[in-house]
């Protein structure tokens, strides 16, 4: 009790749809209130400054993932699905399965995907720029990762439909049982049946990332019981994150024309433009950890077994780390240190695939369109974990300059 009284208490609801679609004023109040705050509404602790979020992400022994990285505590209530062997686990179990997955997605192995990813981006860019107006979510962000990443995993082309509904369940389930959660789970049973079937060995095309995970079973690196759950991790973590991320990147460029000019003048900046959009509008805004011991954070003692909400999207705009222009989208900024992919042992295992997707899509647009503008007001898509758009109508002007 004494420790709690030392931390500022806020009664905001971080999972209120209005806060989710514009969290930045709330982030600033949390950062300015102190290094740790207590969110009374859910009885959880929170950190929103860069230094504390980075430290917590790097200290898995104190800030555990095994009780789930959402609000629900798997030690007190059953999880809605079998917990992820990667995301919702600690060493040593986590280490054993991370290694074979990491092996498939190193910068070097990801180079093997580049030609196909580039060709698909060029084809889509050509089609969209010819149309002059399109929805950067429905026609681009929701199309491209499903095409290239589901191909890379080895999902059959027919019947990828439930993927996005599954992702909606995964990312809304990290929050409280609010209307967003309930809506995502309205017709859950067929989606759960589908994802289970999609991860089986005979459902995955030979040579793909999914088949390669199953090959790790043959080598004795993982068990046959673990393989479908690791394939499930690829499908859980690899679609909606990049979908929201691509939409956010287009939003950043469409609303910062001087930055788009720089990119159009030098499409070689595409990777940097995507990276800065990850910092500025992080697709994954938050994850929880659970303390394994009482921990002193800058003079505030968080008790053991407490849920702690880490605000990566806030850390990414903390002026203490990024300076006075933290709230500016600047594709020439030095972005290393942003926490959109997390940090520490759980840092995004697919980050090089994500960057490849962002780079080739933005480069394909930048080479073809001399201007990129909003064609109508964007419509935000509230989600208990992800920040992004439901609709993003844009207009492009074709031509070199
Ligand atoms: C998983 C998983 C699910 C959602 C996100 C994520 C960002 C991982 O099932 O392993 O990482």
Coordinates of C-alpha atoms and ligand atoms in Angstrom, one line a residue:
X1 CA 0.0 0.0 0.0
X2 CA 2.8 2.3 0.9
X3 CA 4.5 1.6 -2.4
X4 CA 1.3 2.2 -4.4
X5 CA 0.8 5.6 -2.7
X6 CA 4.2 6.6 -3.9
X7 CA 3.2 6.2 -7.5
X8 CA 0.8 8.6 -9.2
X9 CA -2.6 7.1 -9.6
X10 CA -4.5 7.7 -12.9
X11 CA -8.1 6.7 -13.5
X12 CA -7.9 6.8 -17.3
X13 CA -9.0 3.8 -19.3
X14 CA -6.2 3.0 -21.8
X15 CA -8.5 0.6 -23.6
X16 CA -11.3 3.2 -24.2
X17 CA -11.7 3.3 -28.0
X18 CA -11.3 7.1 -27.9
X19 CA -8.0 6.7 -26.1
X20 CA -6.9 3.9 -28.3
X21 CA -7.3 5.9 -31.5
X22 CA -5.6 9.0 -30.1
X23 CA -3.4 7.9 -27.1
X24 CA -0.8 10.5 -27.3
X25 CA -2.2 13.1 -24.8
X26 CA -2.7 10.3 -22.3
X27 CA 0.8 9.1 -23.0
X28 CA 2.2 12.5 -22.2
X29 CA 0.3 12.7 -18.9
X30 CA 1.6 9.3 -17.9
X31 CA 5.2 10.2 -18.8
X32 CA 5.0 13.5 -17.0
X33 CA 3.4 12.0 -13.9
X34 CA 6.4 9.8 -13.2
X35 CA 8.5 6.8 -14.2
X36 CA 5.8 4.4 -12.9
X37 CA 2.1 5.1 -12.6
X38 CA -0.8 3.0 -11.2
X39 CA -3.9 2.6 -13.4
X40 CA -6.6 2.3 -10.8
X41 CA -9.3 1.2 -13.3
X42 CA -7.6 -2.2 -13.9
X43 CA -5.4 -2.3 -10.8
X44 CA -2.2 -2.5 -12.9
X45 CA 1.0 -0.6 -13.0
X46 CA 2.3 1.1 -16.1
X47 CA 5.4 2.6 -17.6
X48 CA 5.4 5.1 -20.5
X49 CA 8.9 6.6 -20.6
X50 CA 11.5 5.2 -22.9
X51 CA 14.1 4.3 -20.3
X52 CA 11.8 2.4 -18.1
X53 CA 10.0 0.6 -20.9
X54 CA 13.3 -0.5 -22.4
X55 CA 14.7 -1.6 -19.1
X56 CA 11.6 -3.7 -18.3
X57 CA 11.6 -5.3 -21.7
X58 CA 15.2 -6.3 -21.2
X59 CA 14.7 -7.8 -17.7
X60 CA 12.7 -10.9 -18.4
X61 CA 13.6 -12.4 -15.0
X62 CA 11.7 -9.7 -13.2
X63 CA 9.1 -8.8 -15.9
X64 CA 7.9 -12.3 -16.9
X65 CA 5.8 -13.2 -20.0
X66 CA 4.7 -16.6 -18.9
X67 CA 1.6 -15.3 -17.1
X68 CA 0.5 -13.8 -20.5
X69 CA 1.3 -10.4 -22.0
X70 CA -2.2 -9.2 -21.9
X71 CA -4.3 -8.1 -18.9
X72 CA -5.4 -11.7 -18.1
X73 CA -3.2 -13.5 -15.7
X74 CA -2.8 -17.1 -17.0
X75 CA -2.0 -18.2 -13.5
X76 CA -5.4 -17.1 -12.2
X77 CA -7.7 -17.6 -15.2
X78 CA -7.5 -20.0 -18.2
X79 CA -6.0 -18.6 -21.4
X80 CA -8.4 -18.3 -24.4
X81 CA -6.1 -20.5 -26.5
X82 CA -3.1 -22.6 -25.7
X83 CA -0.5 -20.0 -24.8
X84 CA 2.1 -19.1 -27.4
X85 CA 5.4 -21.0 -26.9
X86 CA 7.2 -17.8 -27.9
X87 CA 5.3 -14.8 -26.8
X88 CA 3.8 -16.1 -23.6
X89 CA 6.8 -18.0 -22.2
X90 CA 10.1 -17.4 -20.3
X91 CA 13.5 -19.1 -20.6
X92 CA 14.4 -21.9 -20.7
X93 CA 11.3 -23.0 -22.6
X94 CA 11.2 -19.9 -24.7
X95 CA 14.9 -20.2 -25.7
X96 CA 14.5 -23.7 -26.9
X97 CA 11.7 -22.8 -29.4
X98 CA 13.0 -19.4 -30.3
X99 CA 16.2 -20.6 -31.8
X100 CA 14.7 -22.7 -34.7
X101 CA 12.2 -20.0 -35.5
X102 CA 14.9 -17.2 -35.5
X103 CA 17.0 -19.4 -37.8
X104 CA 14.3 -19.0 -40.5
X105 CA 14.2 -15.2 -40.3
X106 CA 17.8 -13.9 -40.0
X107 CA 18.7 -11.0 -42.3
X108 CA 20.5 -13.5 -44.5
X109 CA 17.7 -16.0 -44.9
X110 CA 15.2 -13.2 -45.4
X111 CA 17.1 -12.2 -48.5
X112 CA 15.7 -15.3 -50.1
X113 CA 12.3 -13.7 -49.9
X114 CA 13.3 -10.4 -51.4
X115 CA 12.8 -11.1 -55.1
X116 CA 9.2 -12.4 -54.6
X117 CA 8.3 -9.6 -52.2
X118 CA 9.7 -7.0 -54.5
X119 CA 7.8 -8.4 -57.5
X120 CA 4.5 -8.4 -55.6
X121 CA 5.1 -4.8 -54.4
X122 CA 5.9 -3.6 -57.9
X123 CA 2.8 -5.3 -59.3
X124 CA 0.5 -3.8 -56.6
X125 CA 2.2 -0.4 -56.8
X126 CA 1.7 -0.3 -60.6
X127 CA -2.0 -1.2 -60.3
X128 CA -2.8 1.2 -57.5
X129 CA -0.9 4.3 -58.9
X130 CA -2.8 3.7 -62.2
X131 CA -6.0 3.9 -60.2
X132 CA -5.1 7.4 -58.9
X133 CA -7.4 6.9 -55.8
X134 CA -7.4 3.9 -53.5
X135 CA -7.9 2.9 -49.9
X136 CA -4.4 2.3 -48.5
X137 CA -5.9 -0.1 -46.0
X138 CA -8.4 -2.2 -48.0
X139 CA -6.5 -2.1 -51.3
X140 CA -2.9 -2.1 -50.0
X141 CA -2.1 -2.8 -46.4
X142 CA -4.7 -5.6 -46.1
X143 CA -3.7 -7.1 -49.5
X144 CA 0.0 -7.1 -49.6
X145 CA 1.0 -9.0 -46.3
X146 CA -1.7 -11.6 -46.9
X147 CA -0.3 -12.2 -50.4
X148 CA 3.4 -12.3 -49.7
X149 CA 3.6 -13.5 -46.0
X150 CA 0.9 -16.1 -46.3
X151 CA 2.7 -17.3 -49.4
X152 CA 6.0 -17.4 -47.6
X153 CA 4.5 -19.4 -44.7
X154 CA 3.0 -21.8 -47.3
X155 CA -0.7 -21.3 -46.7
X156 CA -2.9 -22.4 -49.6
X157 CA -4.3 -19.5 -51.6
X158 CA -7.9 -20.4 -51.1
X159 CA -9.3 -20.0 -47.7
X160 CA -7.1 -17.3 -46.2
X161 CA -10.2 -15.4 -45.3
X162 CA -10.2 -16.2 -41.5
X163 CA -6.7 -14.9 -41.1
X164 CA -7.7 -11.3 -40.3
X165 CA -10.5 -12.4 -38.0
X166 CA -8.0 -14.6 -36.1
X167 CA -5.6 -11.7 -35.8
X168 CA -8.4 -9.5 -34.5
X169 CA -9.0 -12.0 -31.8
X170 CA -5.4 -12.3 -30.9
X171 CA -4.7 -8.6 -30.5
X172 CA -8.0 -7.6 -28.9
X173 CA -7.6 -10.5 -26.4
X174 CA -4.6 -8.8 -24.8
X175 CA -7.0 -6.1 -23.4
X176 CA -9.9 -6.2 -21.0
X177 CA -13.2 -7.9 -21.8
X178 CA -14.5 -4.7 -23.3
X179 CA -16.8 -4.3 -26.4
X180 CA -13.7 -4.6 -28.7
X181 CA -12.8 -7.9 -27.1
X182 CA -16.4 -9.2 -27.3
X183 CA -16.9 -8.1 -30.9
X184 CA -13.7 -9.9 -31.9
X185 CA -14.9 -13.1 -30.3
X186 CA -18.5 -13.0 -31.5
X187 CA -18.0 -16.0 -33.8
X188 CA -14.8 -17.5 -32.6
X189 CA -15.4 -21.2 -32.9
X190 CA -15.0 -21.6 -36.7
X191 CA -12.0 -19.3 -36.7
X192 CA -10.3 -21.4 -34.0
X193 CA -11.1 -24.6 -35.9
X194 CA -9.6 -23.0 -39.1
X195 CA -6.4 -21.8 -37.5
X196 CA -5.7 -25.2 -35.9
X197 CA -6.1 -27.0 -39.2
X198 CA -4.0 -24.4 -41.1
X199 CA -1.0 -25.1 -38.8
X200 CA -0.9 -28.9 -39.5
X201 CA 2.0 -30.3 -41.5
X202 CA -0.2 -31.5 -44.4
X203 CA -1.8 -28.1 -44.8
X204 CA 1.5 -26.3 -45.5
X205 CA 3.2 -26.0 -48.9
X206 CA 6.7 -27.6 -49.1
X207 CA 9.6 -25.2 -48.8
X208 CA 7.7 -22.5 -46.9
X209 CA 8.4 -21.2 -43.5
X210 CA 5.6 -23.4 -42.0
X211 CA 7.1 -26.5 -43.6
X212 CA 10.5 -25.5 -42.4
X213 CA 9.2 -25.4 -38.8
X214 CA 7.9 -28.9 -39.2
X215 CA 11.4 -29.9 -40.6
X216 CA 12.8 -28.9 -37.2
X217 CA 10.7 -31.7 -35.8
X218 CA 12.5 -34.2 -38.1
X219 CA 15.9 -32.9 -36.9
X220 CA 14.8 -33.3 -33.2
X221 CA 15.1 -29.6 -32.5
X222 CA 11.4 -29.2 -31.5
X223 CA 8.6 -31.7 -30.9
X224 CA 5.6 -32.5 -33.1
X225 CA 3.4 -31.0 -30.4
X226 CA 5.3 -27.7 -30.6
X227 CA 5.4 -27.3 -34.4
X228 CA 1.7 -26.3 -35.0
X229 CA 1.9 -23.7 -32.2
X230 CA 5.0 -22.2 -33.7
X231 CA 3.4 -22.0 -37.1
X232 CA 0.4 -20.4 -35.3
X233 CA 2.8 -17.8 -33.9
X234 CA 3.9 -16.8 -37.4
X235 CA 0.3 -16.4 -38.4
X236 CA -0.7 -14.5 -35.2
X237 CA 2.2 -12.1 -35.2
X238 CA 3.0 -11.7 -38.9
X239 CA -0.1 -10.3 -40.5
X240 CA -2.0 -7.7 -38.6
X241 CA 1.2 -6.1 -37.3
X242 CA 2.5 -5.4 -40.8
X243 CA -1.0 -4.6 -42.0
X244 CA -1.4 -1.8 -39.4
X245 CA 2.2 -0.8 -39.9
X246 CA 1.9 -0.4 -43.7
X247 CA -1.3 1.7 -43.3
X248 CA 0.4 3.8 -40.6
X249 CA 3.4 4.4 -42.9
X250 CA 1.2 5.6 -45.8
X251 CA -0.6 7.8 -43.3
X252 CA 2.7 9.3 -42.1
X253 CA 3.7 10.1 -45.7
X254 CA 0.4 11.4 -46.8
X255 CA 0.2 13.8 -43.9
X256 CA 3.8 15.0 -44.1
X257 CA 4.2 16.0 -47.8
X258 CA 7.8 17.4 -47.3
X259 CA 8.8 13.9 -46.1
X260 CA 7.1 12.3 -49.1
X261 CA 9.0 14.7 -51.3
X262 CA 12.3 13.4 -49.8
X263 CA 11.2 9.8 -50.4
X264 CA 10.1 10.5 -54.0
X265 CA 13.4 12.2 -54.7
X266 CA 15.3 9.2 -53.3
X267 CA 13.3 6.0 -53.0
X268 CA 16.4 4.5 -51.4
X269 CA 14.9 6.2 -48.2
X270 CA 12.0 3.7 -48.2
X271 CA 13.4 1.6 -45.5
X272 CA 14.2 4.6 -43.3
X273 CA 10.7 6.0 -44.0
X274 CA 9.1 2.7 -42.8
X275 CA 11.3 2.5 -39.8
X276 CA 10.5 6.1 -38.7
X277 CA 6.8 5.3 -39.1
X278 CA 7.3 2.3 -36.7
X279 CA 8.7 4.7 -34.2
X280 CA 6.1 7.4 -34.8
X281 CA 3.0 5.3 -35.1
X282 CA 3.9 2.0 -33.5
X283 CA 1.5 -0.8 -34.7
X284 CA 2.0 -2.7 -31.4
X285 CA 1.3 0.0 -28.8
X286 CA 1.4 -2.0 -25.6
X287 CA 2.1 -5.4 -24.0
X288 CA 1.9 -6.4 -20.3
X289 CA 4.5 -8.2 -18.2
X290 CA 4.0 -9.8 -14.8
X291 CA 6.5 -9.1 -12.0
X292 CA 8.2 -12.1 -10.4
X293 CA 9.5 -10.2 -7.4
X294 CA 9.0 -6.8 -5.8
X295 CA 10.9 -4.4 -8.0
X296 CA 12.1 -0.9 -7.3
X297 CA 11.7 1.3 -10.4
X298 CA 13.2 4.8 -9.8
X299 CA 12.0 4.7 -6.1
X300 CA 8.6 3.1 -6.7
X301 CA 8.3 -0.4 -5.5
X302 CA 6.0 -2.6 -7.7
X303 CA 4.9 -5.7 -5.8
X304 CA 5.5 -9.2 -6.9
X305 CA 2.8 -10.9 -9.2
X306 CA 1.6 -7.5 -10.5
X307 CA 0.6 -6.9 -14.1
X308 CA 2.6 -4.0 -15.6
X309 CA 1.5 -2.3 -18.8
X310 CA 4.4 -1.2 -21.0
X311 CA 3.6 1.6 -23.5
X312 CA 6.0 1.1 -26.4
X313 CA 4.1 3.7 -28.5
X314 CA 4.7 6.2 -25.8
X315 CA 8.4 5.4 -25.3
X316 CA 8.8 5.9 -29.0
X317 CA 7.7 9.6 -28.6
X318 CA 9.3 10.3 -25.2
X319 CA 11.2 13.6 -25.6
X320 CA 13.5 12.4 -22.9
X321 CA 14.9 10.0 -25.5
X322 CA 14.1 11.6 -28.8
X323 CA 14.4 15.3 -28.0
X324 CA 12.0 18.2 -28.6
X325 CA 10.9 17.0 -32.0
X326 CA 9.8 13.5 -30.8
X327 CA 6.4 14.2 -32.1
X328 CA 7.6 14.9 -35.6
X329 CA 7.7 12.3 -38.4
X330 CA 11.2 12.7 -39.9
X331 CA 12.5 10.0 -42.2
X332 CA 16.1 11.2 -41.8
X333 CA 16.0 10.7 -38.0
X334 CA 18.3 8.2 -36.3
X335 CA 15.6 5.6 -35.3
X336 CA 17.7 2.9 -33.5
X337 CA 16.3 2.5 -30.0
X338 CA 12.6 2.6 -31.0
X339 CA 10.6 -0.1 -29.3
X340 CA 8.1 -0.9 -31.9
X341 CA 9.6 -4.4 -32.2
X342 CA 10.1 -4.7 -28.5
X343 CA 13.6 -5.3 -27.0
X344 CA 15.4 -8.1 -25.2
X345 CA 14.8 -11.8 -25.6
X346 CA 11.3 -11.4 -27.1
X347 CA 12.3 -8.8 -29.6
X348 CA 10.3 -9.3 -32.8
X349 CA 11.6 -12.5 -34.5
X350 CA 10.0 -11.4 -37.8
X351 CA 11.4 -7.9 -37.9
X352 CA 13.5 -8.4 -41.0
X353 CA 10.5 -9.7 -42.9
X354 CA 8.5 -6.8 -41.7
X355 CA 11.1 -4.3 -42.8
X356 CA 11.4 -6.0 -46.2
X357 CA 7.6 -5.6 -46.7
X358 CA 7.7 -2.0 -45.6
X359 CA 10.7 -1.1 -47.8
X360 CA 9.5 -2.7 -51.0
X361 CA 5.9 -1.3 -50.8
X362 CA 7.0 2.2 -50.0
X363 CA 9.7 2.2 -52.7
X364 CA 7.1 0.9 -55.3
X365 CA 4.8 3.8 -54.5
X366 CA 7.6 6.4 -54.2
X367 CA 9.0 5.6 -57.6
X368 CA 5.6 5.9 -59.3
X369 CA 3.8 8.7 -57.5
X370 CA 5.1 12.2 -57.4
X371 CA 2.5 13.1 -54.8
X372 CA 0.6 11.2 -52.2
X373 CA -2.3 12.9 -50.4
X374 CA -5.3 12.0 -48.3
X375 CA -8.4 11.9 -50.5
X376 CA -10.8 11.9 -47.5
X377 CA -10.6 11.7 -43.7
X378 CA -9.0 8.5 -42.5
X379 CA -11.1 6.2 -40.3
X380 CA -9.2 4.8 -37.3
X381 CA -9.6 1.2 -36.3
X382 CA -9.7 0.8 -32.5
X383 CA -7.9 -2.4 -31.2
X384 CA -6.9 -3.3 -27.7
X385 CA -3.2 -3.6 -28.8
X386 CA -2.7 -2.3 -32.3
X387 CA -2.9 1.3 -33.5
X388 CA -3.9 1.9 -37.1
X389 CA -6.7 2.6 -39.6
X390 CA -9.8 0.9 -41.0
X391 CA -9.9 3.2 -44.0
X392 CA -7.2 5.4 -45.4
X393 CA -8.4 7.0 -48.7
X394 CA -5.5 8.4 -50.7
X395 CA -4.9 10.1 -54.0
X396 CA -1.6 9.7 -55.9
X397 CA -0.3 11.8 -58.8
X398 CA 1.7 9.7 -61.2
X399 CA 4.9 10.9 -62.8
X400 CA 8.6 11.4 -62.0
X401 CA 8.6 15.0 -60.7
Ligands
LIG1 C1 2.1 -15.5 -30.8 C2 2.0 -14.0 -31.0 C3 0.8 -13.4 -31.1 C4 0.7 -12.0 -31.2 C5 1.8 -11.2 -31.3 C6 3.0 -11.8 -31.2 C7 4.0 -9.7 -31.5 C8 3.1 -13.2 -31.1 O1 1.1 -16.1 -30.9 O2 3.2 -16.0 -30.7 O3 4.1 -11.0 -31.3

